[in-house]
C-alpha positions as a printed NumPy array, in Angstrom:
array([[ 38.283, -82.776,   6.458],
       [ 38.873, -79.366,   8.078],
       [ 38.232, -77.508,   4.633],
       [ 34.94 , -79.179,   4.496],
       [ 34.064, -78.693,   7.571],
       [ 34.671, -74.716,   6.567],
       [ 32.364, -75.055,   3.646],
       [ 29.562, -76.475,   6.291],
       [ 29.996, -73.517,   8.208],
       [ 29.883, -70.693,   5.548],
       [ 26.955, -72.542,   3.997],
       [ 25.103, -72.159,   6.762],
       [ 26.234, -68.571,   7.783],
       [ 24.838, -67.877,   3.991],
       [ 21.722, -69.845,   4.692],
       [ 20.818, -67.657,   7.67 ],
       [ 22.01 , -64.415,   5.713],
       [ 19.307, -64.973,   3.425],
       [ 16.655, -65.476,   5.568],
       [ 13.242, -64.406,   4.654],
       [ 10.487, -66.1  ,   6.477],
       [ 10.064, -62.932,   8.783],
       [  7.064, -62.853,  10.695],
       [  5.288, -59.181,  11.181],
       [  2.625, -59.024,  13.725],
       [  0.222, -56.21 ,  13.736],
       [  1.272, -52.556,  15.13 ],
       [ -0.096, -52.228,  18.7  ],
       [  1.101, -48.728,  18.715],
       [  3.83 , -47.248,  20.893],
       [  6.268, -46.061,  17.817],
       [  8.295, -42.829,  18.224],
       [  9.072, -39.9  ,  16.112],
       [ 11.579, -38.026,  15.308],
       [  9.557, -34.751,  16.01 ],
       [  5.817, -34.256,  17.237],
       [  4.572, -31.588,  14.453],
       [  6.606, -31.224,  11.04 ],
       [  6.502, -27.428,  10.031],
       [  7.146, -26.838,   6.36 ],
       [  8.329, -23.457,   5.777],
       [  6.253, -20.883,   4.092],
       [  5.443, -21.525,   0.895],
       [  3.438, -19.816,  -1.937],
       [ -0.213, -20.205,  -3.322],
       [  0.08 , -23.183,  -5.745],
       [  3.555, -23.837,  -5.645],
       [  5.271, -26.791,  -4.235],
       [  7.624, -26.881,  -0.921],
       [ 10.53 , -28.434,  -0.54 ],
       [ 10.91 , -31.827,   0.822],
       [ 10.835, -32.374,   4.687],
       [ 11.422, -35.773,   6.328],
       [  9.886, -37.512,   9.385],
       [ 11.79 , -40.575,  10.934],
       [  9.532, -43.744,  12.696],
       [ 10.828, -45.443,  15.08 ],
       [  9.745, -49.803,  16.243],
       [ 11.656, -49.639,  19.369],
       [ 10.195, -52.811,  20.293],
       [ 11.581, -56.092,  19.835],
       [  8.682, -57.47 ,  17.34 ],
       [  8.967, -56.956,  13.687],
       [  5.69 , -55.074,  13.173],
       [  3.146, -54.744,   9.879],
       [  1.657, -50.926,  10.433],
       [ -1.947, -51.442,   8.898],
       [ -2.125, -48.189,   7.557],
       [  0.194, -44.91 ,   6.911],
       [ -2.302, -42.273,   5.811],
       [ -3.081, -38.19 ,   5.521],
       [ -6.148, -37.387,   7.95 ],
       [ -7.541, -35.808,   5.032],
       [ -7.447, -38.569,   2.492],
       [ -7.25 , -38.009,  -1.202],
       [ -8.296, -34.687,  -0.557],
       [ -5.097, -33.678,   1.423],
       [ -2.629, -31.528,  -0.039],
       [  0.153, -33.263,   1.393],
       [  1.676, -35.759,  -0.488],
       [  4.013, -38.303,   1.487],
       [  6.82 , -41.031,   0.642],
       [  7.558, -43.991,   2.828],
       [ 10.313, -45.592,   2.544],
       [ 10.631, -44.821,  -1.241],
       [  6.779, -45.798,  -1.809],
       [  4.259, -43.725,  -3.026],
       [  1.468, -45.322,  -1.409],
       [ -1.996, -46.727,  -3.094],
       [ -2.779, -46.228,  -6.401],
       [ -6.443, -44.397,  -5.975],
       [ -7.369, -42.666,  -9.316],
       [ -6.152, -45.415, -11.274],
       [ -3.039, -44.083, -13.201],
       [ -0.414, -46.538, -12.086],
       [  1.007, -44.008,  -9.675],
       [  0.92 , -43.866,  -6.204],
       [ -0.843, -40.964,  -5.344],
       [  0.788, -40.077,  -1.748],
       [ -1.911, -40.322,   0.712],
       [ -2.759, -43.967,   1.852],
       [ -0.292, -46.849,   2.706],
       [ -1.413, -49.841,   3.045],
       [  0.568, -52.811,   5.692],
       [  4.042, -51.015,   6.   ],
       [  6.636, -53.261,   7.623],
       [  9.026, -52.252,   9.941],
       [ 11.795, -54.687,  11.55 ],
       [ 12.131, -54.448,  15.409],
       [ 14.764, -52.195,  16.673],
       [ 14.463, -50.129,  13.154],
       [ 13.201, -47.091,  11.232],
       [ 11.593, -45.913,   8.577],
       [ 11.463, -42.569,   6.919],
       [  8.74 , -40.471,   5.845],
       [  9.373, -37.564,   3.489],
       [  6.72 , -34.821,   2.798],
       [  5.553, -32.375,   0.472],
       [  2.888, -29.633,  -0.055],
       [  1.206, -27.57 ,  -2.976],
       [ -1.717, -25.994,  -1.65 ],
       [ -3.441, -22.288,  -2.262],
       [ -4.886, -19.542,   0.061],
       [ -8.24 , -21.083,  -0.449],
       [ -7.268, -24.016,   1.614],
       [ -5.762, -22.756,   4.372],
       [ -7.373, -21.292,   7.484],
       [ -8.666, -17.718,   6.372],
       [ -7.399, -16.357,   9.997],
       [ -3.568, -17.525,   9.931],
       [ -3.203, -18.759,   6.183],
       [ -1.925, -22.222,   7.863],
       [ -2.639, -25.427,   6.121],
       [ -2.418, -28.684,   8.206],
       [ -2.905, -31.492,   8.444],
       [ -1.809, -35.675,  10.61 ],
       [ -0.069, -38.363,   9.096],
       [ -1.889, -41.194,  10.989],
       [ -0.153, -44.514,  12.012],
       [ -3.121, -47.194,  12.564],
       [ -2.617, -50.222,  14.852],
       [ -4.572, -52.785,  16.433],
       [ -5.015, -51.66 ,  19.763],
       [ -6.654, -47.717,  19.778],
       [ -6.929, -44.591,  18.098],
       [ -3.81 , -44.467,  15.603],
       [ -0.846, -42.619,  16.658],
       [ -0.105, -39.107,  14.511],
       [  2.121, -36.354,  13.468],
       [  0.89 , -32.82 ,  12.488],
       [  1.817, -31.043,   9.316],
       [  2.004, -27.16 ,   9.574],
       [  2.8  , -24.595,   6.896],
       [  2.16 , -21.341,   5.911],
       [  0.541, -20.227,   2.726],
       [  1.193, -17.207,   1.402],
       [ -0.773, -15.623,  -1.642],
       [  1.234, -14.005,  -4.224],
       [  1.459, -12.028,  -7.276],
       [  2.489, -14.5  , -10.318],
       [  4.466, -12.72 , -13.16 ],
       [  5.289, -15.508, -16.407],
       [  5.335, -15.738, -20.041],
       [  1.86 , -16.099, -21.48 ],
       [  1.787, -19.389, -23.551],
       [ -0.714, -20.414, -26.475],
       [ -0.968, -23.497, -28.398],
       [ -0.933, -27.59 , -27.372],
       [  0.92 , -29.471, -25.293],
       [  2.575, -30.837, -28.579],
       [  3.223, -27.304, -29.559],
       [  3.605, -24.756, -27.354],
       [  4.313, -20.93 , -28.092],
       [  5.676, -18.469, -25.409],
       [  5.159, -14.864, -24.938],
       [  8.685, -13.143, -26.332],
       [ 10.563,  -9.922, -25.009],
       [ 12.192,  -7.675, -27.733],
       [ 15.138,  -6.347, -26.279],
       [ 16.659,  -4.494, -29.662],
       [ 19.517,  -5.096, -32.004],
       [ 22.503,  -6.634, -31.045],
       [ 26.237,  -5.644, -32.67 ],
       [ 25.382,  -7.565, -35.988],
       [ 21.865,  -5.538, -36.204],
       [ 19.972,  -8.845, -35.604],
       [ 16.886,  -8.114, -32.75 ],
       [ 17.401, -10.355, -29.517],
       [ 13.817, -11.723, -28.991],
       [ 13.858, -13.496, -25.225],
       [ 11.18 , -15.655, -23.683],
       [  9.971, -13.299, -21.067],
       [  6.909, -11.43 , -20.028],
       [  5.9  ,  -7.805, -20.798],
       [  4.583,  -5.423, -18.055],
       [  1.345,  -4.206, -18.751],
       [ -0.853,  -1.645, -17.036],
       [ -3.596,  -3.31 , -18.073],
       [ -2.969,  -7.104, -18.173],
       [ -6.096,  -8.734, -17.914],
       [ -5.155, -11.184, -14.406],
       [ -2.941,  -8.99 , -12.602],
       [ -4.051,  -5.489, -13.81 ],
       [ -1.432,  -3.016, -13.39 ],
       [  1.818,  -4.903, -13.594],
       [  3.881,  -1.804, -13.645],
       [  3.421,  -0.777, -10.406],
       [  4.542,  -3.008,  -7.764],
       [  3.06 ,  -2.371,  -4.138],
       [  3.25 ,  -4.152,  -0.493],
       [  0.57 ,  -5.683,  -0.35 ],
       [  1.524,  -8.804,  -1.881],
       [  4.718, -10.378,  -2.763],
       [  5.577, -10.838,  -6.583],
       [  6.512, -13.83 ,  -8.118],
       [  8.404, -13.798, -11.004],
       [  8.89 , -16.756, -14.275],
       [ 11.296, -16.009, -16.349],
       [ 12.157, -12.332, -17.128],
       [ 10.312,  -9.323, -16.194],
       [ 10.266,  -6.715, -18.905],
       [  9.738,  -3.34 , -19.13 ],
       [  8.821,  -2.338, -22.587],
       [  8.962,   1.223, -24.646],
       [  8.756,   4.219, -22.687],
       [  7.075,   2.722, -19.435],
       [  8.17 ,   3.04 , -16.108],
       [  7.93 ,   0.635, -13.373],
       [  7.187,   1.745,  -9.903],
       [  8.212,  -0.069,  -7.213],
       [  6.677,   0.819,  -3.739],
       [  8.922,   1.241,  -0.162],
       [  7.811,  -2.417,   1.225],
       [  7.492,  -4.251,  -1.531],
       [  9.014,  -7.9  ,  -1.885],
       [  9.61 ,  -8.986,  -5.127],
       [ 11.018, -13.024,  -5.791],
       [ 12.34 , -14.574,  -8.425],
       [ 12.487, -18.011,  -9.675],
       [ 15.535, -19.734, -10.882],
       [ 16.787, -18.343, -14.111],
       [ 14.438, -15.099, -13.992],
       [ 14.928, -11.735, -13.663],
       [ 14.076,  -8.559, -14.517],
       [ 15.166,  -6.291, -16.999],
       [ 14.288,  -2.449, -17.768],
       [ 13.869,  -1.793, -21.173],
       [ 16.588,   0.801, -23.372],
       [ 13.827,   3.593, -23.604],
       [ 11.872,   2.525, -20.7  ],
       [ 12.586,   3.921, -16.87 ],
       [ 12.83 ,   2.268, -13.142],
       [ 11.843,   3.918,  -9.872],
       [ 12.305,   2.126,  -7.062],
       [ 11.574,   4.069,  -3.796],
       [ 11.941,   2.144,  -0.572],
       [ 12.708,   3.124,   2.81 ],
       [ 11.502,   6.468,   2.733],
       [  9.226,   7.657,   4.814],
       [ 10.011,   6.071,   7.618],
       [ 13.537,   4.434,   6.853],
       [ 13.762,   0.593,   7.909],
       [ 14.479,  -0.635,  10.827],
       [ 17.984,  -2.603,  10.25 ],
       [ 16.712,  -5.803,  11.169],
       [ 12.909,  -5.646,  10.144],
       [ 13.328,  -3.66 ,   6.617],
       [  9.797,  -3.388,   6.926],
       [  9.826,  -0.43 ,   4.17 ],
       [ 12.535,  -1.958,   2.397],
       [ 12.227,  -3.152,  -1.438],
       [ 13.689,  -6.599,  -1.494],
       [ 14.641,  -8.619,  -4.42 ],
       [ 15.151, -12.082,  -3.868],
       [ 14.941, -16.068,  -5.302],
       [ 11.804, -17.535,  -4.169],
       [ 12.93 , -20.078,  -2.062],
       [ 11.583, -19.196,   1.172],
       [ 12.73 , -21.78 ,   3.393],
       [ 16.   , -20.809,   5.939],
       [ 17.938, -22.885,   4.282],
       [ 18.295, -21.193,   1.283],
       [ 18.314, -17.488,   3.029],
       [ 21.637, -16.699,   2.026],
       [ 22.205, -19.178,  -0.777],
       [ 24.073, -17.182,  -3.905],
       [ 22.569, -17.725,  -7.105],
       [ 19.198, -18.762,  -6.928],
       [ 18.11 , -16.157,  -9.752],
       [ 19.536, -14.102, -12.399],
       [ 19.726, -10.667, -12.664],
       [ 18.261,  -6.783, -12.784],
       [ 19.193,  -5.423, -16.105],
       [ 19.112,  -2.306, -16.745],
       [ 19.384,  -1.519, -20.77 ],
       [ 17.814,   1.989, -20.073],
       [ 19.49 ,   5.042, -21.115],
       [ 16.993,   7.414, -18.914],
       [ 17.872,  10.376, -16.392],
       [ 14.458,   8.903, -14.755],
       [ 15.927,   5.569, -13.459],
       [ 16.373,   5.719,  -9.871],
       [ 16.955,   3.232,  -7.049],
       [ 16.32 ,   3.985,  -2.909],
       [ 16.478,   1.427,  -0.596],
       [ 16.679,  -1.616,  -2.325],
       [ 18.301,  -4.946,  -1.179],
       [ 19.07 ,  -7.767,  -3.481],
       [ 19.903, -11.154,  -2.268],
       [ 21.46 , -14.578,  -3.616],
       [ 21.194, -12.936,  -7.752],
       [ 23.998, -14.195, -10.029],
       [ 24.524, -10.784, -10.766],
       [ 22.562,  -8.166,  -8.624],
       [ 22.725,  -5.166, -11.009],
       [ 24.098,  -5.823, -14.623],
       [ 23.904,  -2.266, -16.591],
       [ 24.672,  -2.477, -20.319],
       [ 23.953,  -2.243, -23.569],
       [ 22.538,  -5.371, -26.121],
       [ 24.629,  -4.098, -28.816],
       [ 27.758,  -3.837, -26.149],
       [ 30.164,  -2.586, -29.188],
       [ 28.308,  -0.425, -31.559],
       [ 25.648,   1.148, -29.565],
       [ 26.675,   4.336, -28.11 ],
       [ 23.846,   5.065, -25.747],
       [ 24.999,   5.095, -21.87 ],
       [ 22.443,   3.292, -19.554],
       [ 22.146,   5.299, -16.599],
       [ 21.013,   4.73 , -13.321],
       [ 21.14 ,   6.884,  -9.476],
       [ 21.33 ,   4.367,  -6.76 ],
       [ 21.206,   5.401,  -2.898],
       [ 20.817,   3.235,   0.331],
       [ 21.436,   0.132,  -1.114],
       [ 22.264,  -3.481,  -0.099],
       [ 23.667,  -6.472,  -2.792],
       [ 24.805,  -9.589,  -0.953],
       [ 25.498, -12.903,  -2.028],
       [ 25.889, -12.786,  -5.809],
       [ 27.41 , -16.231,  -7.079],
       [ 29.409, -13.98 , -10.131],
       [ 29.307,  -9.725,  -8.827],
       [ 27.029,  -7.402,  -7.096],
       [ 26.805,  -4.562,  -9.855],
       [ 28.599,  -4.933, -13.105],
       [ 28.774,  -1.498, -15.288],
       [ 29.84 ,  -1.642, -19.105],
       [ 30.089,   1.825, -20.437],
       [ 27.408,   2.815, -18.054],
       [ 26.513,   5.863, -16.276],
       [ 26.242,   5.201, -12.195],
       [ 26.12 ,   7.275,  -9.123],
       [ 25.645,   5.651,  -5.96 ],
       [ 25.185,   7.135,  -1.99 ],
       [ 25.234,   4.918,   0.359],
       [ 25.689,   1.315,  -0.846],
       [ 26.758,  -1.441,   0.842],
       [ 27.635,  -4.877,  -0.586],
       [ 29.179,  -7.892,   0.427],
       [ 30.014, -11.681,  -0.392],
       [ 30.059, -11.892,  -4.356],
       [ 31.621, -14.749,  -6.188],
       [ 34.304, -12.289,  -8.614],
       [ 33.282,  -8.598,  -7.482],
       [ 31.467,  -7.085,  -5.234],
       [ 31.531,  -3.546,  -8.065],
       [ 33.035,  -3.738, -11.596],
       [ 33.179,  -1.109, -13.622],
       [ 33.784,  -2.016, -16.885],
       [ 34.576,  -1.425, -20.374],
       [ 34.987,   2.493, -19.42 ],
       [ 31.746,   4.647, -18.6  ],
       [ 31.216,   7.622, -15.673],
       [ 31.05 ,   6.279, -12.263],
       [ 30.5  ,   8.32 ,  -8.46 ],
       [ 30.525,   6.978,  -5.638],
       [ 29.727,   8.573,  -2.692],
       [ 30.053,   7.   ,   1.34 ],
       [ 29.825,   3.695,  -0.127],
       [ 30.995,   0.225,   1.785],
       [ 32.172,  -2.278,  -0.474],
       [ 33.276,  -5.625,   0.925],
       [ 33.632,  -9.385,   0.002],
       [ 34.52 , -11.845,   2.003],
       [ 33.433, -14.225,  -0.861],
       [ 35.9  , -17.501,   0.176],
       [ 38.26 , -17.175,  -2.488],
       [ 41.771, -16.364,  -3.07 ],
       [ 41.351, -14.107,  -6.683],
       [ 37.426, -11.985,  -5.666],
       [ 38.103,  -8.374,  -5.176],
       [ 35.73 ,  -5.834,  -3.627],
       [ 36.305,  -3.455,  -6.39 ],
       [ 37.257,  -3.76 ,  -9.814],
       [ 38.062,  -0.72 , -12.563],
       [ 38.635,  -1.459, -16.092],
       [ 38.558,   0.481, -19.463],
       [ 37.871,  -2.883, -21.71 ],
       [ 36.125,  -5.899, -22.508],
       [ 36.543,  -8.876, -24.642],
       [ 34.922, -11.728, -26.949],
       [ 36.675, -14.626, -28.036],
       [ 38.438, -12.831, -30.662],
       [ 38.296,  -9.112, -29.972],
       [ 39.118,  -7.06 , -27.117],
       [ 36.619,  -3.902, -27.139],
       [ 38.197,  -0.445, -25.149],
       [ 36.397,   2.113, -24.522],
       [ 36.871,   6.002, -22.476],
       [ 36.533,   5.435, -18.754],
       [ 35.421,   9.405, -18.379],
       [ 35.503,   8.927, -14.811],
       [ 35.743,   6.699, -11.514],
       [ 35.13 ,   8.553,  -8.518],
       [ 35.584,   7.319,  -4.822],
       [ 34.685,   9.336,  -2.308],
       [ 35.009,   8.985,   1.12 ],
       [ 34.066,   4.911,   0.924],
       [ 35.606,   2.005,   2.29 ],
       [ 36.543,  -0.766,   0.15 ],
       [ 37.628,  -3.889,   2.077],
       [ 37.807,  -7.506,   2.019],
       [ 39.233, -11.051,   3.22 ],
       [ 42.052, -11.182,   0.313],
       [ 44.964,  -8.745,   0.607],
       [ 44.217,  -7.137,  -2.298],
       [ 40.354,  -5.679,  -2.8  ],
       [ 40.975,  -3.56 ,  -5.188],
       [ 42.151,  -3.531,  -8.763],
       [ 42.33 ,  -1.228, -11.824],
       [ 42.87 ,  -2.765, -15.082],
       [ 43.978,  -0.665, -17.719],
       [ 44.503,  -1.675, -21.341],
       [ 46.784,   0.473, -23.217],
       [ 46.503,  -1.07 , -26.833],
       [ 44.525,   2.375, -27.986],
       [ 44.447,   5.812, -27.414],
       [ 41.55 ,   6.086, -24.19 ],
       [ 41.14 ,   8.161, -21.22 ],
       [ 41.738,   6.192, -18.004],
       [ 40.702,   8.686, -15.033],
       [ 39.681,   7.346, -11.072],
       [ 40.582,   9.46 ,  -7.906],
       [ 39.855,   7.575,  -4.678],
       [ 39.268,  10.901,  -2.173],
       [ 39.215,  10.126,   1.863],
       [ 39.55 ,   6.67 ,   1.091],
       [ 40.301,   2.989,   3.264],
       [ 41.086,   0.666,   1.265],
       [ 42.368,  -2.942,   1.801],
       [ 45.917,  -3.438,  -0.478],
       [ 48.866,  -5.071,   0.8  ],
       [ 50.673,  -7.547,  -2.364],
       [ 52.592, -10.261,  -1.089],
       [ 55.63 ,  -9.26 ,  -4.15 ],
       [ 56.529,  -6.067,  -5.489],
       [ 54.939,  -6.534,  -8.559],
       [ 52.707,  -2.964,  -7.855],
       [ 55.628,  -1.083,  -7.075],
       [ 56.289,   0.374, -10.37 ],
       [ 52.77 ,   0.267, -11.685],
       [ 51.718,   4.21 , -12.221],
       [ 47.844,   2.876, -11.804],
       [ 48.786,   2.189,  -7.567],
       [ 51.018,   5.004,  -6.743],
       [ 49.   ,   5.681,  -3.302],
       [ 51.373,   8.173,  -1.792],
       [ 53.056,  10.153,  -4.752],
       [ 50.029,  10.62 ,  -7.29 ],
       [ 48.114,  13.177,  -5.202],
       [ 45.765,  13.916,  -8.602],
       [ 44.313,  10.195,  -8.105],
       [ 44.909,   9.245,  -4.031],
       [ 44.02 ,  11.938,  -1.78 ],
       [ 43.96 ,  10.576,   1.713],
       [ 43.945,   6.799,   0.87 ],
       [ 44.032,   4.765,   3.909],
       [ 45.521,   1.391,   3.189],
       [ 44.884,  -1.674,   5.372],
       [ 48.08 ,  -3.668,   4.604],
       [ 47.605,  -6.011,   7.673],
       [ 44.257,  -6.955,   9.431],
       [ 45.33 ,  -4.91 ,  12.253],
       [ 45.797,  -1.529,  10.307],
       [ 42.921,   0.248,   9.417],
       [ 40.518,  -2.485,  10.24 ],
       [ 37.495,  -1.308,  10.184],
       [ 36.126,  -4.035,  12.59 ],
       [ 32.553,  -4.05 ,  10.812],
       [ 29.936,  -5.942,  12.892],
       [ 29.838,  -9.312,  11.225],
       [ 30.511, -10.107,   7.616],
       [ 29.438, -13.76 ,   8.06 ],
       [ 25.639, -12.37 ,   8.791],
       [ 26.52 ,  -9.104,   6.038],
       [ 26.303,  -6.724,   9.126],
       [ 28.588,  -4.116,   7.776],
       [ 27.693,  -1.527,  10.311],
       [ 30.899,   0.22 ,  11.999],
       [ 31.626,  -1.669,  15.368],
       [ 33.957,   0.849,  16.524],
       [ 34.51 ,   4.675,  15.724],
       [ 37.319,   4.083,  12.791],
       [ 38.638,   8.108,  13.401],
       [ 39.409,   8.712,   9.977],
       [ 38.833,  11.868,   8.508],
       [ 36.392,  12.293,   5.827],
       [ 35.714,  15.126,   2.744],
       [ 33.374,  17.518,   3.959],
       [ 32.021,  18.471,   0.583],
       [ 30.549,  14.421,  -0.131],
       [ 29.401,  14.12 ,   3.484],
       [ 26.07 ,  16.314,   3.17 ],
       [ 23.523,  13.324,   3.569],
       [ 22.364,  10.935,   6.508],
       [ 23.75 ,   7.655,   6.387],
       [ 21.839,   4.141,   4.969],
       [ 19.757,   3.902,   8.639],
       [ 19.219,   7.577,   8.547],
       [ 21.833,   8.615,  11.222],
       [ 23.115,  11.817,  10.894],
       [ 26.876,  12.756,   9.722],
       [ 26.541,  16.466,  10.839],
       [ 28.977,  15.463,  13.703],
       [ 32.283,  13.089,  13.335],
       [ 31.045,  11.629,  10.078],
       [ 32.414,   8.154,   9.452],
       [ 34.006,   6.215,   5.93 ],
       [ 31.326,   3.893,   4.296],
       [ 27.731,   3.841,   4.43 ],
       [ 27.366,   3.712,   7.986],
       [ 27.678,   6.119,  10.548],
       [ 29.046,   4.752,  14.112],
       [ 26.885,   4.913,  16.441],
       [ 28.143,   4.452,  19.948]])
């Protein structure tokens, strides 16, 4: 008797578990929000935001039917809205809910609902005075005027840069970049666009100003001998899996900053290279776009106050034909910032680079590698990474590189550091990697150097690449950080990529690679620090 009395019990517990005979009475108002106005970050002309979400609140003790969840401006609205996982009334007939009307939403008492949101407007329709776009999400009821939330973003018109495409939606063809012969004489042809002076919707796409931003599909290309200029304020953003890449006869001439040098925080004059996310949230978000690549072999190509942001790789200079072809791409590069590349900052194969004044920080394998040999001089340069990993490096120096089955050396002619710091969060931020199967010159001197190295074996005690105090051809006044206390050099804060000096290090520097004003313009005429930065008290 008492097991069936059991059964009784749980099948009535299962009858009222099921229940469905809910009764919703009309809204009569009074639900709550989880904010007042819903901003959605800036986004650009014709391309859609991210996804922002509202929360509703029936604080009441009635299970309420909300007559009607709708955009204040109706179909028209460029809004589109999800509630609850619905997309609302079907309007133009397609069997898809199209966003903008709901119609008798149900919401249990004591419960919630959530709203998510989403915009793709242009300049057109936003106010001509701010470039805002809003618009309400209205909640109807019974009883008054309906309750409602304000939408607010920011338009901003852009620039668009993207393979031209002919053909059908059955068949489409896309605009192709010729980027030469690779090692088996075969030409690489890419899907990218070519930079035009004349190109019929943009006009002159090889010169790239401040007064709007850029917005690039796919790669960028600069073809045969042309030169792209890039203006001091321009902002230049890049959509997943794009880049831009500078032709192997073609030139790049980047001059930001100068005159008047940016302001540390504003980089108002700045050139800034960045994914086109524009929402906080991705800010400092590594990988969001590809790369800058420059192919180019010119004395012309020339960088000055650029900052790239969140690339895979930030610089990548090389050749297509990375074996056979015996051109050296070449590039100057002075008061620049690389932060937040998911793989390195700048990677060199065989390349010819001098750089003044660079600073980089928080890059998923290097923050520099110099590879596969080349000529390299660098001059007051900070290199950092505080990437969270136990194997990055700030610096890395190598004469090879290698394919599946073949390990390619080649000359490194020279890698010069001079007066720089080179620091880190792993003990050891900076490595050399020679390979001694072939006959090859290996030749680096670090010169008024601070440089973070402290092994936890001996395993660099006998290694002739690391002999900091007896080779005095290679390691003239190397200062090594072997604890966080030694030679610290305290920057301002790496979490944020502030790598300015927060206290006067006192290190002596060479004289003879000290004749320029630091990144912000300081001068080093007096006391001049390591690294890109001059302390300022």
């Amino acid at each position: 008797m008492r097991y069936l009395s059991l059964l009784v019990v749980l099948f009535v517990l299962s009858l009222s578990s099921c229940r469905n005979d809910f009764e919703f009475e009309p809204s009569t108002g009074g639900l709550q929000f989880s904010r007042d106005t819903v901003y959605l970050d800036t986004v650009f002309s014709n391309i859609g935001s991210s996804t922002y979400r509202l929360k509703v609140y029936n604080t009441s003790d009635a299970d309420i039917s909300i007559p009607q969840i709708r955009l204040a401006n109706g179909p028209t609205s460029k809004y589109r809205i999800m509630v609850d996982g619905m997309t609302g009334e079907d309007a133009d007939n397609n069997g898809v809910g199209d966003g903008k009307i709901f119609n008798n939403v149900e919401l249990l008492a004591n419960d919630s609902l959530f709203v998510f949101i989403e915009v793709t407007s242009d300049v057109a329709s936003a106010n001509p005075a701010d470039f805002l776009y809003t618009d309400k999400i209205e909640f109807t009821n019974i009883s008054g005027a309906p309750q409602d939330v304000d939408l607010v973003t920011l338009i901003q018109d852009a620039i668009f840069i993207y393979p031209q495409r002919t053909g059908t939606p059955d068949e489409y063809f896309f605009e192709g970049i010729n980027l030469g012969l690779d090692d088996d004489n075969e030409q690489i042809i890419s899907v990218g666009s070519n930079l035009s002076a004349t190109d019929p919707v943009n006009g002159n796409e090889l010169l790239w100003t401040n007064e709007k931003p850029y917005v690039i599909y796919g790669y960028a290309y600069v073809p045969g001998t042309e030169t792209l200029v890039v203006q001091a304020g321009a902002r230049v953003h890049f959509h997943a899996n794009s880049g831009l890449i500078v032709g192997k006869n073609a030139s790049i001439q980047i001059n930001g900053g100068n005159p008047p040098i940016s302001n540390q925080e504003s980089l108002e004059n700045e050139v800034i290279f960045e994914g086109d996310r524009l929402e906080p949230l991705f800010s400092d978000v590594p990988g969001q776009w590809g790369t800058v690549m420059i192919l180019s072999n010119s004395p012309l190509n020339s960088i000055n106050h650029l900052t790239i942001k969140n690339a895979t790789v930030g610089l990548l200079m090389q050749n297509i034909a990375t074996a056979t072809d015996t051109s050296i791409p070449q590039l100057t590069i002075r008061n620049s910032q690389i932060y937040n590349c998911s793989n390195v900052g700048i990677l060199a194969r065989k390349a010819n680079l001098t750089g003044e004044n660079l600073v980089g920080n928080y890059c998923g394998q290097a923050t520099l590698a110099c590879t596969y040999g080349g000529t390299y001089n660098f001059k007051h340069c900070t290199f950092n990474n505080n990437w969270n990993s136990s194997r990055q490096v700030s610096v890395l120096v190598s004469n090879y590189f290698e394919t599946i089955d073949t390990i390619y050396i080649s000359d490194l002619n020279a890698a010069n550091f001079n007066n720089c710091i080179i620091y880190g969060s792993n003990q050891i931020e900076m490595l050399l990697d020679k390979k001694d199967d072939v006959a090859a010159d290996f030749n680096y001197k670090f010169n008024h150097c601070l440089i973070r190295f402290n092994p936890n074996n001996n395993q660099f005690t006998n290694n002739p690449l690391y002999q900091f105090t007896t080779d005095t051809t290679r390691y003239v006044n190397v200062y090594l950080a072997t604890n966080s206390q030694i030679n610290n050099p305290k920057f301002e804060n790496t979490n944020q990529n502030k790598l300015w000096l927060s206290e006067d290090l006192n290190l002596a520097v060479d004289p003879l690679f000290s004749a320029f004003d630091d990144i912000l313009g300081n001068s080093r005429a007096s006391s001049p620090d390591l690294g890109a930065y001059q302390f300022v008290p």
